[in-house]
Amino acid sequence: MKDLVVMKFGGTSVGSAERMRAAARLASEERKKRPVAVVVSAMSKITDLLLGAMRHAEAGDQAGIEANLAALRARHEEACRDLLPESRQAAVMAEVHKLVAEFERIVRGMAMLGERPPRSVDEAVAVGERLSALLVSEYLASEGTPAAAINAWDVIVTDAVFGNASPLMDPTREKARAILLPLLEEGALPVITGFNGATADGRPTTLGRGGSDFSASILAAALDAAELWIWTDVDGIMSADPRLVPDAEVLDEITYAEAAELAYAGAKVLHPRTLAPLAERKIPVWSKNSFAPEKPGTKIVPTVATAHGTRAVASMGNVALVSLEPASPELNGVQVMGRALEAVARANVELLLVSSSSYRQNFCFLVRHEELERTLEALESALALELAHHYLHPIQVDRNVGLLTAVGEGMQGKPGLAGRIFTAISRVQVNIIAIAQGSSELTIAVVVRRDGLEKAVQAVHAESGLGHRPPVPVFTFPMPRRKE
């Protein structure tokens, strides 16, 4: 379909009746110019509420279940009353109650089992997005814009990896076009749930971290959209975390690769998986602020005409450094590394950085705090024999670290750039613990002490000439005068 734009609204952008009205206005205004499809997240904090109810169910905590169900019901009843005219409230409220009852049925089943089967979790947690899609589509219809709520499990086909499914693009393209194109051709505005899909045989799945954005990009690719707009609560993609760097600025334009690296390194950017379906068709993405839609935002494109060195500095504080070292020279360090990496891959752990030593054959890697327990279990299982017989030193874990990553297409081939970054960090008296640089030279990643992360980010940001301040000057010492 010609000139289609897919708009995705995040949790804060549909977090109340007021925000749903604003999102609907943005979509309906654009629909006057060209076809629009909308993808919505659950209302802010609702996914946490749903997951909390399931945890209570697993623990047999009936009071916790009841409290979360009451909060879920009340939040959406309030939004329904505030959003819709009285003539539509009763019918839509009945649909809200039906979806809450569907979630309650699954949770009660979990309480009886005393566990949370992954397949049931995926079916249950998608109720948040289904409630958002219902309310937004009903509001659009009440305002005279034809709209239809679509459950993404009817249009996005995935594999069966519950909790972190991947799309199967050919069947998704076929189903999405069959269901959504007729609606768009009729002038209707489909409002599709983010975050979820279903296997080819109809079992509900979810798409993991960044799932709602991922849903939007899958559908943009499947429908050959002209653009994808991601509406959030920030002005665009920033040159650094503004909480750490007050003079961080919004970037006008970055590449897919830069955005993916920034997201991987902790910046509030689209998850790398989100960009993958768009790359082949070179569909541009806009990151925009639904609270300030007049601001231009950041455009994410396949390539830029001119690269400008470091474009942004990302940082993460919720990380841990895991180190392994052979205790015996008879143990092949490369084989140990291979088995360790294979073990964490099977545990579905995302490695943020890997660094190694050639002589002692020790190596370390960085993981998120929430994945640390899973990481250690995987390593201890895979290397149990070596650890038991002391061929390997005990696994070392350092939680008091932070990750800083300088990102930019223009970093490639810049002489002295790494040295300037390291000098900037040392200038503010922060020690570097580990370093990694990809072969593409798109990133330079540095692990520092957690209490020095903020100073290091500020120093590298300034040294790179980002933000509103000039670069930090490089101090040189005068040569002593030669005596005549």
Short mmCIF file of C-alpha atoms in Angstrom, two decimals:
data_model
loop_
_atom_site.label_atom_id
_atom_site.label_comp_id
_atom_site.label_asym_id
_atom_site.label_seq_id
_atom_site.Cartn_x
_atom_site.Cartn_y
_atom_site.Cartn_z
CA MET A 1 0.00 0.00 0.00
CA LYS A 2 1.38 3.35 -1.07
CA ASP A 3 2.73 5.75 1.59
CA LEU A 4 1.53 3.73 4.59
CA VAL A 5 2.87 4.86 7.98
CA VAL A 6 2.90 2.52 10.96
CA MET A 7 2.70 4.37 14.30
CA LYS A 8 3.67 2.66 17.54
CA PHE A 9 2.65 4.18 20.89
CA GLY A 10 4.56 3.14 24.01
CA GLY A 11 3.14 2.59 27.49
CA THR A 12 3.41 6.19 28.67
CA SER A 13 1.88 7.38 25.38
CA VAL A 14 -1.27 5.36 26.14
CA GLY A 15 -0.89 5.47 29.94
CA SER A 16 -4.18 7.26 30.69
CA ALA A 17 -7.38 8.39 28.99
CA GLU A 18 -5.74 11.75 28.28
CA ARG A 19 -2.72 10.10 26.63
CA MET A 20 -4.94 7.74 24.63
CA ARG A 21 -6.85 10.77 23.31
CA ALA A 22 -3.56 12.41 22.32
CA ALA A 23 -2.36 9.24 20.57
CA ALA A 24 -5.65 8.85 18.73
CA ARG A 25 -5.51 12.50 17.58
CA LEU A 26 -1.99 12.03 16.21
CA ALA A 27 -3.06 8.92 14.29
CA SER A 28 -6.34 10.34 12.97
CA GLU A 29 -4.71 13.61 11.85
CA GLU A 30 -2.08 11.70 9.87
CA ARG A 31 -4.79 9.41 8.44
CA LYS A 32 -6.28 12.45 6.68
CA LYS A 33 -3.11 12.53 4.55
CA ARG A 34 -2.31 8.84 4.07
CA PRO A 35 -3.08 5.33 5.39
CA VAL A 36 -2.13 4.69 9.03
CA ALA A 37 -1.82 1.52 11.08
CA VAL A 38 -1.33 1.80 14.86
CA VAL A 39 0.48 -0.55 17.25
CA VAL A 40 -0.05 -0.05 20.99
CA SER A 41 1.69 -1.12 24.17
CA ALA A 42 -0.09 -1.88 27.42
CA MET A 43 -0.79 1.14 29.61
CA SER A 44 2.29 2.11 31.62
CA LYS A 45 2.96 -0.22 34.59
CA ILE A 46 0.25 -2.69 33.51
CA THR A 47 2.66 -5.35 32.27
CA ASP A 48 4.41 -5.25 35.67
CA LEU A 49 1.01 -5.60 37.33
CA LEU A 50 0.16 -8.66 35.21
CA LEU A 51 3.51 -10.31 35.89
CA GLY A 52 3.12 -9.53 39.60
CA ALA A 53 -0.26 -11.26 39.66
CA MET A 54 1.30 -14.34 38.08
CA ARG A 55 4.09 -14.38 40.65
CA HIS A 56 1.49 -14.22 43.42
CA ALA A 57 -0.33 -17.12 41.75
CA GLU A 58 2.81 -19.25 41.65
CA ALA A 59 3.39 -18.53 45.35
CA GLY A 60 -0.24 -19.31 46.24
CA ASP A 61 -0.78 -15.74 47.47
CA GLN A 62 -4.54 -15.28 46.97
CA ALA A 63 -4.58 -11.82 48.55
CA GLY A 64 -1.87 -10.66 46.13
CA ILE A 65 -3.81 -12.04 43.17
CA GLU A 66 -7.00 -10.26 44.26
CA ALA A 67 -5.20 -6.96 44.80
CA ASN A 68 -3.61 -7.03 41.35
CA LEU A 69 -6.85 -8.06 39.64
CA ALA A 70 -8.69 -5.22 41.36
CA ALA A 71 -6.01 -2.73 40.29
CA LEU A 72 -6.08 -4.02 36.69
CA ARG A 73 -9.85 -3.77 36.54
CA ALA A 74 -10.00 -0.32 38.17
CA ARG A 75 -7.32 1.22 35.94
CA HIS A 76 -9.09 0.24 32.74
CA GLU A 77 -12.58 1.00 34.04
CA GLU A 78 -11.39 4.51 34.89
CA ALA A 79 -9.83 4.95 31.43
CA CYS A 80 -13.03 3.67 29.80
CA ARG A 81 -15.22 6.14 31.73
CA ASP A 82 -12.89 9.08 31.05
CA LEU A 83 -12.37 8.22 27.40
CA LEU A 84 -15.75 7.28 25.96
CA PRO A 85 -19.21 8.86 25.73
CA GLU A 86 -21.83 7.38 28.05
CA SER A 87 -23.61 5.72 25.15
CA ARG A 88 -20.59 3.46 24.51
CA GLN A 89 -19.36 2.89 28.05
CA ALA A 90 -21.53 -0.10 29.00
CA ALA A 91 -20.67 -2.14 25.92
CA VAL A 92 -16.93 -1.40 26.11
CA MET A 93 -16.86 -1.94 29.88
CA ALA A 94 -18.29 -5.42 29.25
CA GLU A 95 -15.40 -6.13 26.86
CA VAL A 96 -12.91 -4.85 29.45
CA HIS A 97 -14.38 -7.20 32.04
CA LYS A 98 -14.26 -10.09 29.58
CA LEU A 99 -10.53 -9.57 29.00
CA VAL A 100 -9.82 -9.21 32.72
CA ALA A 101 -11.79 -12.43 33.30
CA GLU A 102 -9.68 -14.16 30.66
CA PHE A 103 -6.53 -13.09 32.50
CA GLU A 104 -8.04 -14.17 35.84
CA ARG A 105 -8.82 -17.63 34.46
CA ILE A 106 -5.19 -18.16 33.48
CA VAL A 107 -3.89 -16.84 36.80
CA ARG A 108 -6.23 -19.07 38.80
CA GLY A 109 -4.91 -22.01 36.81
CA MET A 110 -1.34 -21.04 37.70
CA ALA A 111 -2.32 -20.87 41.36
CA MET A 112 -3.69 -24.42 41.19
CA LEU A 113 -0.51 -25.66 39.49
CA GLY A 114 1.84 -23.66 41.71
CA GLU A 115 3.86 -22.66 38.65
CA ARG A 116 3.86 -20.31 35.65
CA PRO A 117 4.13 -22.31 32.40
CA PRO A 118 5.85 -20.09 29.77
CA ARG A 119 3.08 -20.65 27.25
CA SER A 120 0.44 -19.51 29.77
CA VAL A 121 2.55 -16.48 30.76
CA ASP A 122 2.67 -15.36 27.13
CA GLU A 123 -1.08 -15.70 26.72
CA ALA A 124 -1.78 -13.86 29.99
CA VAL A 125 0.66 -10.98 29.70
CA ALA A 126 -0.68 -9.96 26.27
CA VAL A 127 -3.98 -8.96 27.92
CA GLY A 128 -2.46 -5.55 28.70
CA GLU A 129 -1.97 -4.73 25.02
CA ARG A 130 -5.39 -6.15 24.14
CA LEU A 131 -7.02 -3.80 26.64
CA SER A 132 -5.12 -0.80 25.20
CA ALA A 133 -6.08 -1.72 21.62
CA LEU A 134 -9.73 -2.04 22.65
CA LEU A 135 -9.88 1.37 24.32
CA VAL A 136 -7.94 3.28 21.65
CA SER A 137 -9.94 1.77 18.78
CA GLU A 138 -13.25 2.48 20.55
CA TYR A 139 -12.24 6.08 21.18
CA LEU A 140 -11.29 6.56 17.54
CA ALA A 141 -14.66 5.14 16.46
CA SER A 142 -16.50 7.41 18.91
CA GLU A 143 -14.75 10.40 17.33
CA GLY A 144 -15.77 9.41 13.81
CA THR A 145 -12.62 7.57 12.68
CA PRO A 146 -13.38 4.01 11.55
CA ALA A 147 -11.10 1.73 13.58
CA ALA A 148 -10.69 -1.93 14.48
CA ALA A 149 -8.85 -3.57 17.37
CA ILE A 150 -6.65 -6.40 16.07
CA ASN A 151 -4.96 -9.03 18.22
CA ALA A 152 -1.45 -9.51 16.83
CA TRP A 153 -1.68 -13.27 17.31
CA ASP A 154 -3.93 -13.16 14.23
CA VAL A 155 -1.30 -11.43 12.08
CA ILE A 156 2.22 -12.11 13.43
CA VAL A 157 3.44 -15.70 13.09
CA THR A 158 6.37 -16.71 15.29
CA ASP A 159 8.44 -19.67 16.37
CA ALA A 160 7.61 -21.44 19.64
CA VAL A 161 10.24 -19.80 21.89
CA PHE A 162 7.81 -18.60 24.53
CA GLY A 163 8.84 -15.34 26.18
CA ASN A 164 11.29 -14.41 23.41
CA ALA A 165 9.76 -15.52 20.12
CA SER A 166 11.08 -14.56 16.68
CA PRO A 167 8.84 -13.79 13.71
CA LEU A 168 8.46 -16.03 10.68
CA MET A 169 8.31 -13.29 8.09
CA ASP A 170 6.81 -15.10 5.08
CA PRO A 171 3.67 -16.39 6.85
CA THR A 172 3.45 -13.11 8.79
CA ARG A 173 3.51 -11.14 5.56
CA GLU A 174 0.75 -13.33 4.14
CA LYS A 175 -1.52 -13.09 7.21
CA ALA A 176 -0.88 -9.39 7.87
CA ARG A 177 -1.66 -8.40 4.32
CA ALA A 178 -4.78 -10.59 4.21
CA ILE A 179 -6.22 -9.10 7.42
CA LEU A 180 -4.89 -5.52 7.52
CA LEU A 181 -4.81 -4.39 3.89
CA PRO A 182 -8.58 -4.71 3.36
CA LEU A 183 -9.18 -2.58 6.47
CA LEU A 184 -6.72 0.05 5.27
CA GLU A 185 -8.20 0.08 1.77
CA GLU A 186 -11.64 0.71 3.29
CA GLY A 187 -10.21 3.73 5.12
CA ALA A 188 -10.28 2.09 8.54
CA LEU A 189 -7.48 2.49 11.07
CA PRO A 190 -6.33 -0.86 12.53
CA VAL A 191 -5.15 -0.71 16.15
CA ILE A 192 -2.90 -3.73 16.70
CA THR A 193 -1.54 -5.15 19.93
CA GLY A 194 2.20 -4.88 20.35
CA PHE A 195 4.48 -7.44 22.01
CA ASN A 196 2.59 -10.59 21.03
CA GLY A 197 2.05 -13.05 18.22
CA ALA A 198 1.27 -16.74 17.83
CA THR A 199 2.83 -19.88 16.44
CA ALA A 200 1.61 -21.27 13.12
CA ASP A 201 -0.72 -23.61 15.05
CA GLY A 202 -2.16 -20.74 17.10
CA ARG A 203 -0.29 -20.87 20.44
CA PRO A 204 0.16 -17.32 21.85
CA THR A 205 3.73 -16.03 22.14
CA THR A 206 5.47 -12.81 23.15
CA LEU A 207 8.44 -11.16 21.49
CA GLY A 208 10.74 -10.45 24.45
CA ARG A 209 12.59 -7.25 25.29
CA GLY A 210 11.45 -4.31 23.14
CA GLY A 211 8.57 -6.50 21.91
CA SER A 212 6.06 -3.78 21.10
CA ASP A 213 8.56 -1.84 19.00
CA PHE A 214 9.52 -5.14 17.37
CA SER A 215 5.85 -5.82 16.54
CA ALA A 216 5.62 -2.45 14.82
CA SER A 217 8.73 -3.04 12.71
CA ILE A 218 7.56 -6.56 11.74
CA LEU A 219 4.27 -5.14 10.51
CA ALA A 220 5.93 -2.18 8.77
CA ALA A 221 8.12 -4.63 6.83
CA ALA A 222 5.24 -7.04 6.13
CA LEU A 223 3.04 -4.23 4.78
CA ASP A 224 5.85 -2.45 2.87
CA ALA A 225 5.25 0.72 4.87
CA ALA A 226 6.84 3.99 3.81
CA GLU A 227 7.80 4.89 7.40
CA LEU A 228 7.63 3.69 10.99
CA TRP A 229 7.02 6.24 13.74
CA ILE A 230 7.83 5.22 17.32
CA TRP A 231 6.07 7.51 19.80
CA THR A 232 7.59 7.65 23.30
CA ASP A 233 7.94 10.16 26.13
CA VAL A 234 11.32 11.60 25.04
CA ASP A 235 12.23 14.03 22.27
CA GLY A 236 14.28 11.51 20.32
CA ILE A 237 17.56 9.63 20.60
CA MET A 238 20.05 11.54 22.75
CA SER A 239 23.83 11.85 22.58
CA ALA A 240 23.95 10.51 26.18
CA ASP A 241 21.66 9.83 29.11
CA PRO A 242 20.52 13.35 30.13
CA ARG A 243 20.37 12.22 33.76
CA LEU A 244 24.15 11.80 33.61
CA VAL A 245 25.02 14.48 31.06
CA PRO A 246 22.89 17.63 31.44
CA ASP A 247 23.98 19.04 28.06
CA ALA A 248 23.15 15.90 26.07
CA GLU A 249 21.33 16.77 22.85
CA VAL A 250 18.82 15.10 20.56
CA LEU A 251 20.43 13.59 17.46
CA ASP A 252 18.82 14.64 14.18
CA GLU A 253 19.70 11.44 12.34
CA ILE A 254 21.51 8.16 13.01
CA THR A 255 21.95 4.90 11.15
CA TYR A 256 20.35 1.52 11.85
CA ALA A 257 23.75 0.23 12.98
CA GLU A 258 24.33 3.13 15.37
CA ALA A 259 20.83 2.79 16.85
CA ALA A 260 21.28 -0.96 17.31
CA GLU A 261 24.63 -0.52 19.05
CA LEU A 262 23.27 2.22 21.32
CA ALA A 263 20.32 0.06 22.33
CA TYR A 264 22.57 -2.91 22.95
CA ALA A 265 24.76 -0.73 25.18
CA GLY A 266 21.91 0.56 27.33
CA ALA A 267 20.63 3.71 25.63
CA LYS A 268 16.87 4.29 25.51
CA VAL A 269 16.72 3.44 21.81
CA LEU A 270 14.96 0.82 19.72
CA HIS A 271 16.07 -2.71 20.57
CA PRO A 272 18.41 -4.15 17.89
CA ARG A 273 15.81 -6.78 16.97
CA THR A 274 13.37 -3.99 16.16
CA LEU A 275 15.53 -2.72 13.33
CA ALA A 276 16.24 -6.08 11.70
CA PRO A 277 12.98 -6.45 9.70
CA LEU A 278 13.33 -2.89 8.36
CA ALA A 279 16.89 -3.14 7.06
CA GLU A 280 16.17 -5.21 3.95
CA ARG A 281 13.45 -2.82 2.78
CA LYS A 282 15.30 0.27 4.05
CA ILE A 283 12.25 1.64 5.83
CA PRO A 284 13.14 4.80 7.79
CA VAL A 285 12.13 5.08 11.45
CA TRP A 286 11.29 8.20 13.41
CA SER A 287 11.65 8.31 17.21
CA LYS A 288 9.26 11.03 18.39
CA ASN A 289 7.75 12.44 21.59
CA SER A 290 3.96 12.04 21.87
CA PHE A 291 3.99 14.63 24.69
CA ALA A 292 5.64 17.18 22.36
CA PRO A 293 4.71 16.10 18.81
CA GLU A 294 5.83 19.41 17.34
CA LYS A 295 9.47 18.46 17.97
CA PRO A 296 11.15 16.78 14.99
CA GLY A 297 12.58 13.75 16.81
CA THR A 298 15.35 11.52 15.47
CA LYS A 299 15.32 9.81 12.09
CA ILE A 300 16.92 6.36 11.83
CA VAL A 301 18.11 5.56 8.31
CA PRO A 302 20.15 2.83 6.57
CA THR A 303 23.16 5.09 5.93
CA VAL A 304 24.23 8.72 6.28
CA ALA A 305 26.08 10.74 3.68
CA THR A 306 28.76 11.99 6.05
CA ALA A 307 29.99 10.22 9.18
CA HIS A 308 31.05 12.48 12.05
CA GLY A 309 33.06 10.36 14.48
CA THR A 310 31.50 9.51 17.83
CA ARG A 311 27.77 10.20 17.67
CA ALA A 312 26.70 9.21 21.18
CA VAL A 313 27.86 7.72 24.47
CA ALA A 314 25.70 4.99 26.02
CA SER A 315 25.98 3.71 29.58
CA MET A 316 24.68 0.93 31.82
CA GLY A 317 24.97 0.59 35.58
CA ASN A 318 22.94 -2.57 36.21
CA VAL A 319 25.66 -4.93 35.00
CA ALA A 320 28.09 -7.51 36.40
CA LEU A 321 31.50 -8.64 35.16
CA VAL A 322 32.00 -12.42 35.15
CA SER A 323 35.63 -13.65 34.93
CA LEU A 324 37.04 -17.14 34.34
CA GLU A 325 40.69 -18.21 34.50
CA PRO A 326 42.28 -21.66 34.01
CA ALA A 327 44.23 -22.81 37.08
CA SER A 328 46.23 -25.34 35.10
CA PRO A 329 48.32 -24.76 31.95
CA GLU A 330 47.03 -28.11 30.72
CA LEU A 331 43.56 -26.65 30.31
CA ASN A 332 42.95 -25.09 26.89
CA GLY A 333 41.65 -21.59 27.56
CA VAL A 334 40.07 -21.27 24.11
CA GLN A 335 38.07 -24.45 24.65
CA VAL A 336 36.93 -23.21 28.06
CA MET A 337 35.84 -19.91 26.51
CA GLY A 338 33.95 -21.74 23.77
CA ARG A 339 32.11 -23.97 26.21
CA ALA A 340 31.33 -21.04 28.53
CA LEU A 341 29.92 -18.93 25.70
CA GLU A 342 27.90 -21.86 24.40
CA ALA A 343 26.46 -22.41 27.89
CA VAL A 344 25.34 -18.79 28.34
CA ALA A 345 23.92 -18.78 24.80
CA ARG A 346 21.77 -21.82 25.66
CA ALA A 347 20.58 -19.92 28.75
CA ASN A 348 19.46 -17.09 26.44
CA VAL A 349 21.81 -14.58 28.09
CA GLU A 350 22.81 -11.44 26.20
CA LEU A 351 26.54 -10.68 26.47
CA LEU A 352 27.29 -6.96 26.47
CA LEU A 353 31.09 -7.21 26.22
CA VAL A 354 33.74 -9.94 25.99
CA SER A 355 37.46 -9.36 26.71
CA SER A 356 40.30 -11.86 26.99
CA SER A 357 44.01 -12.23 27.78
CA SER A 358 46.27 -14.24 25.48
CA TYR A 359 48.94 -15.42 27.95
CA ARG A 360 47.00 -16.46 31.04
CA GLN A 361 44.00 -17.33 28.84
CA ASN A 362 41.61 -15.72 31.29
CA PHE A 363 38.58 -13.91 29.94
CA CYS A 364 35.62 -11.91 31.19
CA PHE A 365 32.24 -10.87 29.94
CA LEU A 366 29.54 -8.45 31.01
CA VAL A 367 25.89 -9.35 31.64
CA ARG A 368 22.86 -7.56 33.05
CA HIS A 369 22.14 -8.02 36.76
CA GLU A 370 18.82 -9.71 36.01
CA GLU A 371 20.59 -12.34 33.91
CA LEU A 372 23.47 -12.99 36.33
CA GLU A 373 21.89 -15.85 38.28
CA ARG A 374 20.97 -17.64 35.05
CA THR A 375 24.49 -17.04 33.74
CA LEU A 376 26.20 -18.54 36.80
CA GLU A 377 23.92 -21.57 36.81
CA ALA A 378 24.73 -22.22 33.16
CA LEU A 379 28.50 -21.85 33.71
CA GLU A 380 28.59 -24.01 36.84
CA SER A 381 26.68 -26.74 35.05
CA ALA A 382 28.79 -26.65 31.87
CA LEU A 383 32.14 -26.44 33.71
CA ALA A 384 31.28 -28.53 36.77
CA LEU A 385 34.12 -31.03 36.28
CA GLU A 386 36.82 -28.39 35.82
CA LEU A 387 35.60 -26.41 38.83
CA ALA A 388 35.36 -29.51 41.04
CA HIS A 389 38.93 -30.59 40.22
CA HIS A 390 40.30 -27.02 40.45
CA TYR A 391 41.40 -26.94 36.83
CA LEU A 392 39.55 -23.62 36.79
CA HIS A 393 39.80 -20.94 39.44
CA PRO A 394 36.42 -20.18 41.09
CA ILE A 395 34.23 -17.99 38.90
CA GLN A 396 34.70 -14.34 39.85
CA VAL A 397 31.82 -11.87 39.79
CA ASP A 398 32.16 -8.10 40.14
CA ARG A 399 28.83 -6.30 40.51
CA ASN A 400 30.38 -2.90 41.21
CA VAL A 401 30.98 -1.99 37.57
CA GLY A 402 29.42 0.06 34.81
CA LEU A 403 29.60 -0.02 31.02
CA LEU A 404 30.41 2.98 28.84
CA THR A 405 30.16 2.66 25.06
CA ALA A 406 31.15 5.27 22.48
CA VAL A 407 29.21 4.71 19.23
CA GLY A 408 29.55 6.18 15.75
CA GLU A 409 29.92 5.16 12.12
CA GLY A 410 32.52 7.90 11.73
CA MET A 411 34.82 6.35 14.33
CA GLN A 412 36.22 3.96 11.76
CA GLY A 413 39.76 4.82 10.77
CA LYS A 414 40.02 7.83 13.10
CA PRO A 415 43.65 7.81 14.32
CA GLY A 416 44.04 8.35 18.04
CA LEU A 417 40.31 8.19 18.80
CA ALA A 418 40.60 5.29 21.27
CA GLY A 419 43.53 7.02 22.96
CA ARG A 420 41.52 10.22 23.38
CA ILE A 421 38.65 8.28 24.94
CA PHE A 422 40.96 6.49 27.39
CA THR A 423 42.76 9.75 28.20
CA ALA A 424 39.46 11.52 28.87
CA ILE A 425 38.47 8.77 31.32
CA SER A 426 41.83 8.80 33.10
CA ARG A 427 41.75 12.60 33.28
CA VAL A 428 38.78 12.36 35.65
CA GLN A 429 40.66 9.72 37.67
CA VAL A 430 38.50 6.74 36.73
CA ASN A 431 40.23 3.39 36.24
CA ILE A 432 39.47 1.21 33.23
CA ILE A 433 38.81 -2.46 34.08
CA ALA A 434 38.15 -3.97 30.63
CA ILE A 435 38.04 -2.82 27.01
CA ALA A 436 36.44 -4.20 23.85
CA GLN A 437 36.25 -2.84 20.31
CA GLY A 438 34.36 -4.52 17.52
CA SER A 439 36.07 -5.26 14.22
CA SER A 440 33.64 -2.87 12.51
CA GLU A 441 35.11 -0.04 14.65
CA LEU A 442 31.55 1.15 15.26
CA THR A 443 31.94 0.97 19.04
CA ILE A 444 34.52 1.26 21.77
CA ALA A 445 33.25 -0.31 25.01
CA VAL A 446 34.87 0.30 28.38
CA VAL A 447 34.12 -1.21 31.81
CA VAL A 448 34.80 1.10 34.77
CA ARG A 449 33.97 1.15 38.47
CA ARG A 450 30.28 1.86 39.02
CA ASP A 451 30.95 4.98 41.12
CA GLY A 452 33.08 6.43 38.31
CA LEU A 453 30.63 5.76 35.48
CA GLU A 454 28.93 9.16 35.52
CA LYS A 455 32.24 11.07 35.46
CA ALA A 456 33.57 8.84 32.68
CA VAL A 457 30.47 9.34 30.51
CA GLN A 458 30.62 13.10 30.97
CA ALA A 459 34.32 13.15 30.10
CA VAL A 460 33.97 11.07 26.92
CA HIS A 461 30.87 13.03 25.84
CA ALA A 462 32.77 16.32 26.18
CA GLU A 463 35.95 14.93 24.59
CA SER A 464 33.88 13.83 21.57
CA GLY A 465 32.51 17.34 21.07
CA LEU A 466 28.93 16.27 21.76
CA GLY A 467 26.31 18.36 23.51
CA HIS A 468 26.43 22.11 23.95
CA ARG A 469 29.91 22.44 25.43
CA PRO A 470 33.20 22.54 23.51
CA PRO A 471 35.52 19.50 23.72
CA VAL A 472 37.78 19.24 26.75
CA PRO A 473 41.14 20.74 25.78
CA VAL A 474 44.12 18.42 25.61
CA PHE A 475 46.75 19.75 28.00
CA THR A 476 50.39 19.70 26.95
CA PHE A 477 53.38 20.41 29.09
CA PRO A 478 55.94 22.97 27.85
CA MET A 479 59.38 21.65 27.03
CA PRO A 480 62.08 22.94 29.39
CA ARG A 481 64.20 25.72 27.94
CA ARG A 482 67.67 24.73 26.92
CA LYS A 483 70.35 26.69 28.68
CA GLU A 484 72.47 28.84 26.39
#
